[in-house]
Amino acid sequence: MQPMASVIDRLADSRPDDPAFLGVDDAFTWSDYARRSESFAAHLVALGIDPGERVGIVLPDGPGVHAAFVGCEKAGIVVVGIGPRAGTEEIAHLLALSGARALVARPSHRGTDMAAFAEKCGIAHFVPVAGQLEEDEPAPEGSRRPAIEERRLDVNDLFLLNSTSGTTGLPKCVTHHQARWHHFHELAVEAGEMTDADVFMSVLPAPFGFGLWTAHFTPTLLGAPTVLMERFDAGAMLTAIETHRVSVLAAVSTQFIMMLNAPELAEADLSSLRVLFTGGEAVPYERAAEFEERTGASVLQFYGSNETGALCRTTIRDSRDKRLRTAGRLIDSMQVRLYDDGGNEVTATGVGQPACRGPLTSRGYFGDEAANAKLYTRDGWMLTGDIARIDAEGYLSVIGRTADFIIRGGKNISGPAVEDAVSSHPSVALAAAVAMPDPVYGERVCVYLELLEGEPNLTLEALLEHLQERGVSKEWFPERLIVVDALPRASGGKIAKGELRADIRNRLGAGN
């Protein structure tokens, strides 16, 4: 099990001109990857940043952010990976929580002068990066290669902190060591039967767990190229799949649904696709089945979290029903238990909150003992924060997130179940169900919608008629409908339901 820096150096020696990354200007080769990460490492060492110290990195998705991660690894420095959608409040919080010594970013981030911002945050060094981390940007001060060689991180060392992509409150920092992602890689390769002949495309933010394994680890460990995009665009993604003959795509449900809704889909040649890895939220059965029918690819997923890693997975050998209606079979190396609301173990099967321990888990949160106390059960198992059912065959189905239930008159209503039902309407592009405060029932079901381009406004009455015709349970019927131009996104690319919950409270307070 080699550290990623060593794997990249080996590929740079054996296949220097083969592409490591595609899709951003010219191909970024394995030799580019090795040289630019080495140059970046030398610069960090020259700045006087000691081994084990932290460096915040806020860069758009592309080869540069991965080269910066590897440069930190070569310099023995821990990355604080911050998503490119993060606002300054979140960035400042993560820099302070991690005790970062330096900040690496574009000179301007979402209209903010980042040099001035870093100074305001008390950061010792601001490292501006204008492009994809050119070899002379930033320029190293003298030769530091011997010092760098001595400082390199091992697979069991802390190498990265990233933030939880939750939708409420300020995020926490999750600890990562490379060994967990090597284990994850082996499971992914076996699930999708992947080889170095595959071409990957990851449209997930690089610092988060899904983006890490689909762009930073698995393609490189296989020696396969990865197509990246600085900003997600469904039409551009379709063009890139056709141009580069992508065979393995990684996207959250929101993104592949937007791909299905894109007008470019009708003309796109997607015959190269074999596998779509999705997850991070409930997979909508009908749209996933539509994706398979339109592309011929198999939709697969891992279920877990940034903190836990994966508890279960689907594989291309599973039936469609298992692949799209469950989150897959439990992973043998991950011990999984179910707990009730009181924190008591239930059984290995049935309904409860899953908890686990095994080689894929993180080491908890950085610098937050109170959060760690809530993350683990009394007997040391890591909780997922979800409610799930495990059947006799060991297949897990997510019923909902503990914070994603709408409790109406004492009845738990699954937000993802409502969204799946509502999304079947032909005018709906994306749906998000949240709890709407109610003085009688406690909460009622409120649904926010994005409509397909060119579709007329959808009324609540028309939506309810559609659900009635489909035989959807009335418990899942929305009681308020709000159509918006675009649903807000959290840092990890998921719909920011915290913002929607705040919005409906504000609307009710204003009498709207």
Short mmCIF file of C-alpha atoms in Angstrom, two decimals:
data_model
loop_
_atom_site.label_atom_id
_atom_site.label_comp_id
_atom_site.label_asym_id
_atom_site.label_seq_id
_atom_site.Cartn_x
_atom_site.Cartn_y
_atom_site.Cartn_z
CA MET A 1 0.00 0.00 0.00
CA GLN A 2 1.88 3.04 -1.30
CA PRO A 3 1.18 6.72 -0.55
CA MET A 4 -0.36 8.56 -3.50
CA ALA A 5 2.76 10.65 -4.07
CA SER A 6 4.78 7.47 -4.65
CA VAL A 7 2.15 6.06 -7.01
CA ILE A 8 2.20 9.28 -9.07
CA ASP A 9 6.00 9.37 -9.18
CA ARG A 10 6.02 5.78 -10.41
CA LEU A 11 3.51 6.59 -13.18
CA ALA A 12 5.55 9.68 -14.12
CA ASP A 13 8.60 7.44 -14.58
CA SER A 14 6.86 4.66 -16.49
CA ARG A 15 4.23 6.60 -18.50
CA PRO A 16 5.28 10.27 -18.40
CA ASP A 17 3.25 11.47 -21.38
CA ASP A 18 0.00 9.61 -20.67
CA PRO A 19 -2.86 11.80 -19.41
CA ALA A 20 -3.68 11.84 -15.71
CA PHE A 21 -6.44 14.45 -16.12
CA LEU A 22 -8.52 15.57 -19.09
CA GLY A 23 -11.14 18.21 -19.72
CA VAL A 24 -9.35 21.38 -18.57
CA ASP A 25 -7.39 22.93 -21.46
CA ASP A 26 -4.60 20.54 -22.52
CA ALA A 27 -4.11 17.07 -21.09
CA PHE A 28 -2.39 17.06 -17.71
CA THR A 29 0.09 14.16 -17.83
CA TRP A 30 1.53 11.99 -15.10
CA SER A 31 4.84 13.84 -15.43
CA ASP A 32 2.97 17.16 -15.03
CA TYR A 33 1.30 15.77 -11.92
CA ALA A 34 4.61 14.71 -10.36
CA ARG A 35 6.55 17.87 -11.24
CA ARG A 36 3.94 20.41 -10.27
CA SER A 37 3.17 18.74 -6.96
CA GLU A 38 6.93 18.61 -6.26
CA SER A 39 7.31 22.32 -7.04
CA PHE A 40 4.37 23.19 -4.81
CA ALA A 41 5.78 21.08 -1.96
CA ALA A 42 9.12 22.90 -2.26
CA HIS A 43 7.39 26.25 -2.01
CA LEU A 44 5.50 25.27 1.16
CA VAL A 45 8.72 24.03 2.75
CA ALA A 46 10.45 27.30 1.79
CA LEU A 47 7.69 29.24 3.54
CA GLY A 48 8.69 27.53 6.78
CA ILE A 49 5.56 25.44 7.25
CA ASP A 50 6.46 22.55 9.53
CA PRO A 51 5.49 18.89 9.09
CA GLY A 52 2.05 18.17 10.47
CA GLU A 53 0.85 21.77 10.17
CA ARG A 54 -2.29 22.53 8.22
CA VAL A 55 -2.80 24.43 4.95
CA GLY A 56 -6.26 25.47 3.74
CA ILE A 57 -6.91 24.86 0.03
CA VAL A 58 -9.88 26.48 -1.74
CA LEU A 59 -9.54 25.82 -5.47
CA PRO A 60 -11.95 24.99 -8.30
CA ASP A 61 -12.12 21.40 -9.44
CA GLY A 62 -9.37 20.59 -11.91
CA PRO A 63 -5.87 19.10 -11.99
CA GLY A 64 -4.48 21.94 -9.89
CA VAL A 65 -6.37 21.11 -6.72
CA HIS A 66 -5.17 17.48 -6.87
CA ALA A 67 -1.57 18.55 -7.50
CA ALA A 68 -1.84 20.87 -4.49
CA PHE A 69 -3.11 18.01 -2.32
CA VAL A 70 -0.19 15.82 -3.40
CA GLY A 71 2.25 18.70 -2.92
CA CYS A 72 1.13 18.97 0.70
CA GLU A 73 1.54 15.21 1.08
CA LYS A 74 5.11 15.42 -0.24
CA ALA A 75 5.88 18.24 2.19
CA GLY A 76 4.42 16.35 5.17
CA ILE A 77 1.65 18.95 5.53
CA VAL A 78 -2.04 18.30 6.24
CA VAL A 79 -4.55 19.64 3.70
CA VAL A 80 -7.65 21.45 4.92
CA GLY A 81 -9.81 20.75 1.86
CA ILE A 82 -12.52 23.40 1.47
CA GLY A 83 -15.16 23.10 -1.26
CA PRO A 84 -15.15 25.70 -4.06
CA ARG A 85 -18.75 26.69 -3.22
CA ALA A 86 -17.86 27.65 0.37
CA GLY A 87 -18.54 31.20 1.50
CA THR A 88 -16.13 33.30 3.52
CA GLU A 89 -17.87 32.57 6.83
CA GLU A 90 -17.39 28.84 6.32
CA ILE A 91 -13.80 29.27 5.11
CA ALA A 92 -12.88 31.44 8.10
CA HIS A 93 -14.44 28.92 10.48
CA LEU A 94 -12.55 25.97 8.97
CA LEU A 95 -9.24 27.82 8.95
CA ALA A 96 -9.68 28.72 12.62
CA LEU A 97 -10.88 25.25 13.65
CA SER A 98 -7.96 23.55 11.92
CA GLY A 99 -5.33 26.09 13.00
CA ALA A 100 -4.20 26.50 9.37
CA ARG A 101 -0.87 28.30 8.79
CA ALA A 102 -1.47 29.09 5.12
CA LEU A 103 -4.31 29.54 2.64
CA VAL A 104 -4.08 28.48 -1.02
CA ALA A 105 -6.71 30.00 -3.30
CA ARG A 106 -7.37 31.98 -6.45
CA PRO A 107 -6.63 35.69 -5.92
CA SER A 108 -10.40 36.33 -5.92
CA HIS A 109 -13.00 33.89 -4.58
CA ARG A 110 -16.66 34.73 -5.17
CA GLY A 111 -15.78 38.42 -5.32
CA THR A 112 -13.58 38.41 -2.20
CA ASP A 113 -9.93 39.55 -2.25
CA MET A 114 -8.41 36.42 -0.73
CA ALA A 115 -5.08 37.98 0.22
CA ALA A 116 -6.88 40.58 2.33
CA PHE A 117 -9.22 37.89 3.65
CA ALA A 118 -6.31 35.68 4.73
CA GLU A 119 -4.71 38.62 6.54
CA LYS A 120 -7.99 39.39 8.31
CA CYS A 121 -8.19 35.75 9.44
CA GLY A 122 -4.68 35.92 10.88
CA ILE A 123 -3.26 33.45 8.35
CA ALA A 124 0.54 33.62 8.15
CA HIS A 125 0.85 32.93 4.42
CA PHE A 126 -1.45 33.46 1.44
CA VAL A 127 -0.46 31.42 -1.64
CA PRO A 128 -2.25 32.66 -4.78
CA VAL A 129 -2.85 30.18 -7.60
CA ALA A 130 -4.10 31.62 -10.88
CA GLY A 131 -4.34 28.48 -13.04
CA GLN A 132 -3.83 24.72 -12.76
CA LEU A 133 -0.76 24.99 -10.51
CA GLU A 134 1.93 25.66 -13.09
CA GLU A 135 5.46 24.58 -12.20
CA ASP A 136 6.59 28.16 -11.70
CA GLU A 137 3.45 29.18 -9.81
CA PRO A 138 4.38 29.64 -7.06
CA ALA A 139 8.13 29.54 -7.66
CA PRO A 140 10.12 27.49 -5.13
CA GLU A 141 12.91 29.24 -3.27
CA GLY A 142 15.92 27.07 -3.96
CA SER A 143 16.18 23.32 -4.15
CA ARG A 144 14.43 21.57 -1.29
CA ARG A 145 14.05 18.04 -2.65
CA PRO A 146 16.11 16.28 0.08
CA ALA A 147 14.03 17.94 2.80
CA ILE A 148 10.83 17.05 0.96
CA GLU A 149 11.81 13.39 0.65
CA GLU A 150 12.29 13.18 4.40
CA ARG A 151 8.93 14.80 5.14
CA ARG A 152 6.56 12.71 3.02
CA LEU A 153 3.44 11.35 4.68
CA ASP A 154 2.70 7.64 5.01
CA VAL A 155 -0.66 6.00 4.27
CA ASN A 156 -1.60 5.87 7.96
CA ASP A 157 -0.76 9.52 8.67
CA LEU A 158 -3.36 12.26 8.85
CA PHE A 159 -3.24 13.75 5.36
CA LEU A 160 -6.46 15.71 4.93
CA LEU A 161 -9.24 17.41 6.86
CA ASN A 162 -12.48 18.14 5.06
CA SER A 163 -15.75 19.61 6.18
CA THR A 164 -19.04 17.91 6.73
CA SER A 165 -21.44 19.00 4.00
CA GLY A 166 -24.39 19.30 6.36
CA THR A 167 -27.01 21.94 5.68
CA THR A 168 -27.29 23.51 9.14
CA GLY A 169 -24.74 25.16 11.38
CA LEU A 170 -21.03 25.60 10.82
CA PRO A 171 -19.23 22.49 9.55
CA LYS A 172 -16.91 20.15 11.41
CA CYS A 173 -13.54 18.87 10.18
CA VAL A 174 -13.40 15.15 9.38
CA THR A 175 -10.01 13.42 9.63
CA HIS A 176 -8.68 11.32 6.73
CA HIS A 177 -5.76 8.94 6.33
CA GLN A 178 -4.97 7.41 2.94
CA ALA A 179 -5.26 3.79 4.07
CA ARG A 180 -9.06 4.05 4.34
CA TRP A 181 -9.29 5.20 0.72
CA HIS A 182 -7.02 2.39 -0.46
CA HIS A 183 -9.49 -0.05 1.11
CA PHE A 184 -12.37 1.84 -0.49
CA HIS A 185 -10.61 1.69 -3.86
CA GLU A 186 -10.40 -2.10 -3.75
CA LEU A 187 -14.13 -2.37 -3.06
CA ALA A 188 -14.98 0.10 -5.84
CA VAL A 189 -12.86 -1.67 -8.44
CA GLU A 190 -14.46 -5.01 -7.59
CA ALA A 191 -17.99 -3.54 -7.60
CA GLY A 192 -17.65 -1.93 -11.03
CA GLU A 193 -15.09 -4.36 -12.49
CA MET A 194 -12.87 -1.40 -13.37
CA THR A 195 -9.43 -1.48 -15.00
CA ASP A 196 -6.78 0.90 -16.32
CA ALA A 197 -8.64 0.85 -19.65
CA ASP A 198 -11.49 2.87 -18.12
CA VAL A 199 -11.82 6.64 -18.48
CA PHE A 200 -13.27 8.28 -15.38
CA MET A 201 -15.28 11.46 -15.04
CA SER A 202 -15.94 12.91 -11.59
CA VAL A 203 -18.17 15.96 -11.22
CA LEU A 204 -17.99 15.99 -7.41
CA PRO A 205 -16.09 18.60 -5.38
CA ALA A 206 -12.56 17.30 -4.85
CA PRO A 207 -12.28 17.74 -1.05
CA PHE A 208 -15.31 15.62 -0.14
CA GLY A 209 -15.36 11.85 0.28
CA PHE A 210 -17.19 11.05 -2.97
CA GLY A 211 -14.87 13.36 -4.91
CA LEU A 212 -11.77 11.98 -3.18
CA TRP A 213 -12.22 8.36 -4.21
CA THR A 214 -13.58 9.05 -7.70
CA ALA A 215 -10.94 11.61 -8.76
CA HIS A 216 -7.99 11.55 -6.37
CA PHE A 217 -7.59 7.88 -5.48
CA THR A 218 -9.15 5.18 -7.65
CA PRO A 219 -8.26 6.46 -11.14
CA THR A 220 -4.65 7.13 -10.08
CA LEU A 221 -4.28 3.79 -8.32
CA LEU A 222 -5.47 2.16 -11.55
CA GLY A 223 -3.36 4.46 -13.73
CA ALA A 224 -6.47 5.65 -15.61
CA PRO A 225 -7.26 9.22 -16.75
CA THR A 226 -9.96 11.37 -15.15
CA VAL A 227 -12.08 14.04 -16.83
CA LEU A 228 -12.74 17.06 -14.59
CA MET A 229 -14.84 20.22 -14.85
CA GLU A 230 -14.22 23.46 -12.96
CA ARG A 231 -17.96 24.10 -12.73
CA PHE A 232 -20.75 21.60 -13.20
CA ASP A 233 -22.84 22.03 -16.33
CA ALA A 234 -25.04 19.18 -17.52
CA GLY A 235 -24.68 19.99 -21.23
CA ALA A 236 -20.90 20.32 -20.97
CA MET A 237 -20.76 17.05 -19.07
CA LEU A 238 -22.57 15.27 -21.90
CA THR A 239 -20.14 16.72 -24.43
CA ALA A 240 -17.15 15.64 -22.34
CA ILE A 241 -18.47 12.08 -21.97
CA GLU A 242 -18.78 11.78 -25.74
CA THR A 243 -15.46 13.52 -26.52
CA HIS A 244 -13.31 11.55 -24.08
CA ARG A 245 -15.28 8.27 -24.27
CA VAL A 246 -15.92 8.25 -20.54
CA SER A 247 -16.76 4.80 -19.19
CA VAL A 248 -17.10 5.47 -15.43
CA LEU A 249 -19.10 8.52 -14.31
CA ALA A 250 -19.41 9.77 -10.73
CA ALA A 251 -22.25 12.19 -9.90
CA VAL A 252 -24.78 12.77 -7.11
CA SER A 253 -28.46 12.21 -7.89
CA THR A 254 -29.08 15.91 -8.49
CA GLN A 255 -26.41 15.99 -11.18
CA PHE A 256 -27.46 12.92 -13.14
CA ILE A 257 -31.08 14.10 -13.03
CA MET A 258 -29.97 17.44 -14.50
CA MET A 259 -28.13 15.45 -17.17
CA LEU A 260 -31.33 13.57 -18.01
CA ASN A 261 -33.19 16.87 -18.21
CA ALA A 262 -30.61 18.53 -20.48
CA PRO A 263 -31.76 19.09 -24.10
CA GLU A 264 -28.28 17.99 -25.29
CA LEU A 265 -29.05 14.44 -24.15
CA ALA A 266 -31.08 13.73 -27.28
CA GLU A 267 -27.99 14.07 -29.52
CA ALA A 268 -25.26 12.82 -27.18
CA ASP A 269 -23.39 9.57 -27.85
CA LEU A 270 -23.08 7.94 -24.44
CA SER A 271 -22.31 4.45 -25.68
CA SER A 272 -18.95 4.42 -23.87
CA LEU A 273 -20.57 4.60 -20.41
CA ARG A 274 -20.49 1.39 -18.40
CA VAL A 275 -21.06 2.57 -14.84
CA LEU A 276 -22.52 5.51 -12.95
CA PHE A 277 -21.52 5.73 -9.30
CA THR A 278 -23.98 7.88 -7.40
CA GLY A 279 -25.10 8.34 -3.82
CA GLY A 280 -24.77 10.91 -1.07
CA GLU A 281 -28.58 10.95 -0.87
CA ALA A 282 -31.48 8.65 -1.70
CA VAL A 283 -31.31 7.46 -5.31
CA PRO A 284 -34.64 8.13 -7.10
CA TYR A 285 -35.64 4.81 -8.64
CA GLU A 286 -37.49 6.04 -11.73
CA ARG A 287 -34.82 8.53 -12.82
CA ALA A 288 -32.03 6.03 -12.15
CA ALA A 289 -33.88 3.42 -14.21
CA GLU A 290 -34.32 6.02 -16.95
CA PHE A 291 -30.57 6.70 -16.87
CA GLU A 292 -29.87 2.99 -17.35
CA GLU A 293 -32.33 2.75 -20.23
CA ARG A 294 -30.94 5.84 -21.96
CA THR A 295 -27.24 4.96 -21.56
CA GLY A 296 -26.98 1.19 -21.08
CA ALA A 297 -24.81 1.83 -18.00
CA SER A 298 -25.33 0.30 -14.55
CA VAL A 299 -26.14 2.67 -11.68
CA LEU A 300 -24.16 1.74 -8.57
CA GLN A 301 -23.70 3.29 -5.17
CA PHE A 302 -21.93 3.09 -1.85
CA TYR A 303 -23.87 4.02 1.26
CA GLY A 304 -22.16 5.77 4.14
CA SER A 305 -20.87 9.18 5.07
CA ASN A 306 -17.75 11.31 5.05
CA GLU A 307 -17.21 10.14 8.62
CA THR A 308 -18.06 6.43 8.40
CA GLY A 309 -16.92 5.57 4.91
CA ALA A 310 -19.09 2.90 3.26
CA LEU A 311 -21.26 0.40 5.10
CA CYS A 312 -22.70 -1.29 2.00
CA ARG A 313 -22.55 -1.18 -1.78
CA THR A 314 -24.24 -2.35 -4.92
CA THR A 315 -22.32 -4.06 -7.73
CA ILE A 316 -22.89 -4.65 -11.43
CA ARG A 317 -23.76 -8.23 -10.52
CA ASP A 318 -26.83 -7.14 -8.51
CA SER A 319 -30.25 -7.07 -10.13
CA ARG A 320 -31.73 -3.70 -11.06
CA ASP A 321 -34.22 -4.02 -8.22
CA LYS A 322 -31.41 -4.46 -5.69
CA ARG A 323 -29.22 -1.77 -7.27
CA LEU A 324 -31.90 0.91 -7.42
CA ARG A 325 -34.25 0.08 -4.55
CA THR A 326 -31.60 -0.65 -1.91
CA ALA A 327 -28.24 0.81 -0.94
CA GLY A 328 -26.67 -2.60 -1.40
CA ARG A 329 -25.35 -5.49 0.64
CA LEU A 330 -23.35 -4.87 3.81
CA ILE A 331 -19.57 -4.88 3.29
CA ASP A 332 -18.01 -7.86 5.06
CA SER A 333 -15.05 -5.91 6.47
CA MET A 334 -17.35 -3.29 7.99
CA GLN A 335 -19.13 -4.44 11.11
CA VAL A 336 -22.63 -2.93 11.10
CA ARG A 337 -25.20 -2.73 13.89
CA LEU A 338 -28.59 -1.05 14.26
CA TYR A 339 -29.39 1.18 17.25
CA ASP A 340 -32.68 2.58 18.54
CA ASP A 341 -33.38 6.18 19.58
CA GLY A 342 -32.06 5.51 23.07
CA GLY A 343 -28.68 4.38 21.79
CA ASN A 344 -29.38 0.71 22.47
CA GLU A 345 -28.36 -1.97 20.00
CA VAL A 346 -31.38 -3.45 18.24
CA THR A 347 -30.36 -6.39 16.03
CA ALA A 348 -28.29 -7.09 12.94
CA THR A 349 -31.51 -6.85 10.89
CA GLY A 350 -34.64 -4.75 11.14
CA VAL A 351 -34.98 -0.97 11.45
CA GLY A 352 -32.75 1.44 13.33
CA GLN A 353 -29.82 3.83 13.04
CA PRO A 354 -26.82 2.05 11.50
CA ALA A 355 -23.47 2.22 13.22
CA CYS A 356 -20.21 0.65 12.16
CA ARG A 357 -16.53 0.10 12.74
CA GLY A 358 -13.92 -1.14 10.28
CA PRO A 359 -11.12 -0.12 7.89
CA LEU A 360 -13.18 2.47 5.98
CA THR A 361 -14.04 4.73 8.91
CA SER A 362 -12.40 8.07 9.57
CA ARG A 363 -10.78 8.85 12.90
CA GLY A 364 -13.54 11.24 13.84
CA TYR A 365 -13.56 15.02 13.99
CA PHE A 366 -10.52 17.23 14.38
CA GLY A 367 -10.46 19.39 17.49
CA ASP A 368 -14.08 18.78 18.49
CA GLU A 369 -14.51 16.34 21.36
CA ALA A 370 -18.16 17.32 21.87
CA ALA A 371 -18.97 16.38 18.26
CA ASN A 372 -17.00 13.15 18.59
CA ALA A 373 -19.04 12.23 21.66
CA LYS A 374 -22.20 12.44 19.53
CA LEU A 375 -20.61 10.61 16.59
CA TYR A 376 -19.96 7.42 18.56
CA THR A 377 -22.18 5.12 20.57
CA ARG A 378 -21.37 4.46 24.22
CA ASP A 379 -19.55 1.28 23.19
CA GLY A 380 -17.47 2.96 20.47
CA TRP A 381 -19.37 2.37 17.21
CA MET A 382 -19.62 5.23 14.70
CA LEU A 383 -23.17 6.40 13.95
CA THR A 384 -24.45 7.35 10.50
CA GLY A 385 -27.27 9.70 11.50
CA ASP A 386 -29.68 7.82 9.22
CA ILE A 387 -32.61 5.50 9.74
CA ALA A 388 -32.30 2.30 7.71
CA ARG A 389 -33.70 -1.20 7.27
CA ILE A 390 -31.44 -4.25 6.89
CA ASP A 391 -33.09 -7.37 5.50
CA ALA A 392 -32.26 -11.04 6.02
CA GLU A 393 -29.97 -11.06 2.94
CA GLY A 394 -27.90 -8.21 4.35
CA TYR A 395 -29.22 -5.51 1.99
CA LEU A 396 -29.63 -2.07 3.52
CA SER A 397 -32.36 0.40 2.54
CA VAL A 398 -32.23 3.98 3.76
CA ILE A 399 -35.60 5.13 5.07
CA GLY A 400 -34.48 8.67 5.76
CA ARG A 401 -32.05 10.86 7.61
CA THR A 402 -32.79 11.48 11.27
CA ALA A 403 -32.90 15.22 10.44
CA ASP A 404 -34.83 14.59 7.21
CA PHE A 405 -38.08 13.33 8.66
CA ILE A 406 -41.23 15.40 8.63
CA ILE A 407 -43.18 14.52 11.78
CA ARG A 408 -46.86 15.23 11.06
CA GLY A 409 -49.17 14.51 13.94
CA GLY A 410 -46.70 12.02 15.39
CA LYS A 411 -46.24 10.24 12.04
CA ASN A 412 -42.74 10.12 10.57
CA ILE A 413 -42.80 11.02 6.86
CA SER A 414 -39.61 10.44 4.87
CA GLY A 415 -38.48 13.52 2.97
CA PRO A 416 -36.65 11.44 0.29
CA ALA A 417 -39.80 9.34 -0.25
CA VAL A 418 -41.86 12.49 -0.88
CA GLU A 419 -39.18 13.81 -3.26
CA ASP A 420 -39.11 10.56 -5.20
CA ALA A 421 -42.89 10.63 -5.65
CA VAL A 422 -43.06 14.31 -6.62
CA SER A 423 -40.16 13.95 -9.07
CA SER A 424 -42.25 11.57 -11.17
CA HIS A 425 -44.30 14.54 -12.45
CA PRO A 426 -43.19 15.27 -16.04
CA SER A 427 -42.70 19.01 -15.34
CA VAL A 428 -40.39 18.53 -12.34
CA ALA A 429 -36.62 18.84 -12.68
CA LEU A 430 -35.66 18.70 -8.98
CA ALA A 431 -37.60 18.45 -5.73
CA ALA A 432 -36.85 19.00 -2.06
CA ALA A 433 -39.26 18.19 0.77
CA VAL A 434 -38.92 19.93 4.13
CA ALA A 435 -40.93 20.30 7.32
CA MET A 436 -43.27 23.29 7.50
CA PRO A 437 -44.13 24.30 11.09
CA ASP A 438 -47.81 23.88 11.95
CA PRO A 439 -49.62 24.78 15.19
CA VAL A 440 -51.93 21.74 15.05
CA TYR A 441 -49.92 18.91 13.51
CA GLY A 442 -46.47 20.13 14.57
CA GLU A 443 -45.19 19.87 11.00
CA ARG A 444 -46.64 19.59 7.54
CA VAL A 445 -45.04 18.64 4.22
CA CYS A 446 -43.69 21.51 2.11
CA VAL A 447 -42.10 20.85 -1.29
CA TYR A 448 -39.78 23.18 -3.20
CA LEU A 449 -39.46 22.54 -6.94
CA GLU A 450 -37.30 23.42 -9.90
CA LEU A 451 -39.26 22.94 -13.12
CA LEU A 452 -37.90 21.83 -16.46
CA GLU A 453 -37.04 24.65 -18.82
CA GLY A 454 -40.06 25.81 -20.78
CA GLU A 455 -42.60 24.06 -18.55
CA PRO A 456 -45.55 26.19 -17.33
CA ASN A 457 -45.96 26.85 -13.63
CA LEU A 458 -47.13 23.79 -11.68
CA THR A 459 -49.91 24.23 -9.13
CA LEU A 460 -50.32 22.23 -5.95
CA GLU A 461 -53.69 20.98 -7.18
CA ALA A 462 -52.20 19.62 -10.41
CA LEU A 463 -49.35 17.95 -8.53
CA LEU A 464 -51.75 16.29 -6.07
CA GLU A 465 -53.89 15.04 -8.96
CA HIS A 466 -50.79 13.45 -10.49
CA LEU A 467 -49.85 11.77 -7.19
CA GLN A 468 -53.42 10.55 -6.73
CA GLU A 469 -53.38 8.99 -10.20
CA ARG A 470 -50.11 7.24 -9.40
CA GLY A 471 -51.48 5.82 -6.17
CA VAL A 472 -48.98 7.59 -3.95
CA SER A 473 -49.72 7.37 -0.24
CA LYS A 474 -51.65 10.45 0.93
CA GLU A 475 -49.28 10.72 3.87
CA TRP A 476 -46.66 11.76 1.33
CA PHE A 477 -48.81 14.43 -0.32
CA PRO A 478 -47.26 17.91 -0.03
CA GLU A 479 -49.44 20.51 1.66
CA ARG A 480 -47.58 23.48 0.26
CA LEU A 481 -45.75 23.92 -3.04
CA ILE A 482 -43.11 26.58 -3.74
CA VAL A 483 -41.60 26.81 -7.23
CA VAL A 484 -38.15 28.44 -7.42
CA ASP A 485 -35.74 29.19 -10.26
CA ALA A 486 -32.95 27.16 -8.63
CA LEU A 487 -32.75 25.13 -5.42
CA PRO A 488 -29.85 26.17 -3.15
CA ARG A 489 -26.85 23.84 -2.89
CA ALA A 490 -24.67 23.01 0.10
CA SER A 491 -20.87 22.72 -0.23
CA GLY A 492 -20.97 19.03 -1.13
CA GLY A 493 -23.37 19.61 -4.02
CA LYS A 494 -26.51 18.39 -2.24
CA ILE A 495 -29.63 20.52 -1.89
CA ALA A 496 -29.23 22.86 1.09
CA LYS A 497 -32.36 21.92 3.00
CA GLY A 498 -31.36 24.06 5.98
CA GLU A 499 -31.85 27.13 3.79
CA LEU A 500 -35.24 25.87 2.66
CA ARG A 501 -36.39 25.20 6.22
CA ALA A 502 -35.38 28.75 7.15
CA ASP A 503 -37.17 30.11 4.07
CA ILE A 504 -40.49 28.46 4.85
CA ARG A 505 -40.32 29.68 8.46
CA ASN A 506 -39.72 33.20 7.18
CA ARG A 507 -42.61 32.94 4.72
CA LEU A 508 -44.96 31.75 7.43
CA GLY A 509 -43.81 34.49 9.77
CA ALA A 510 -44.47 37.10 7.11
CA GLY A 511 -47.89 35.62 6.36
CA ASN A 512 -46.94 34.47 2.86
#
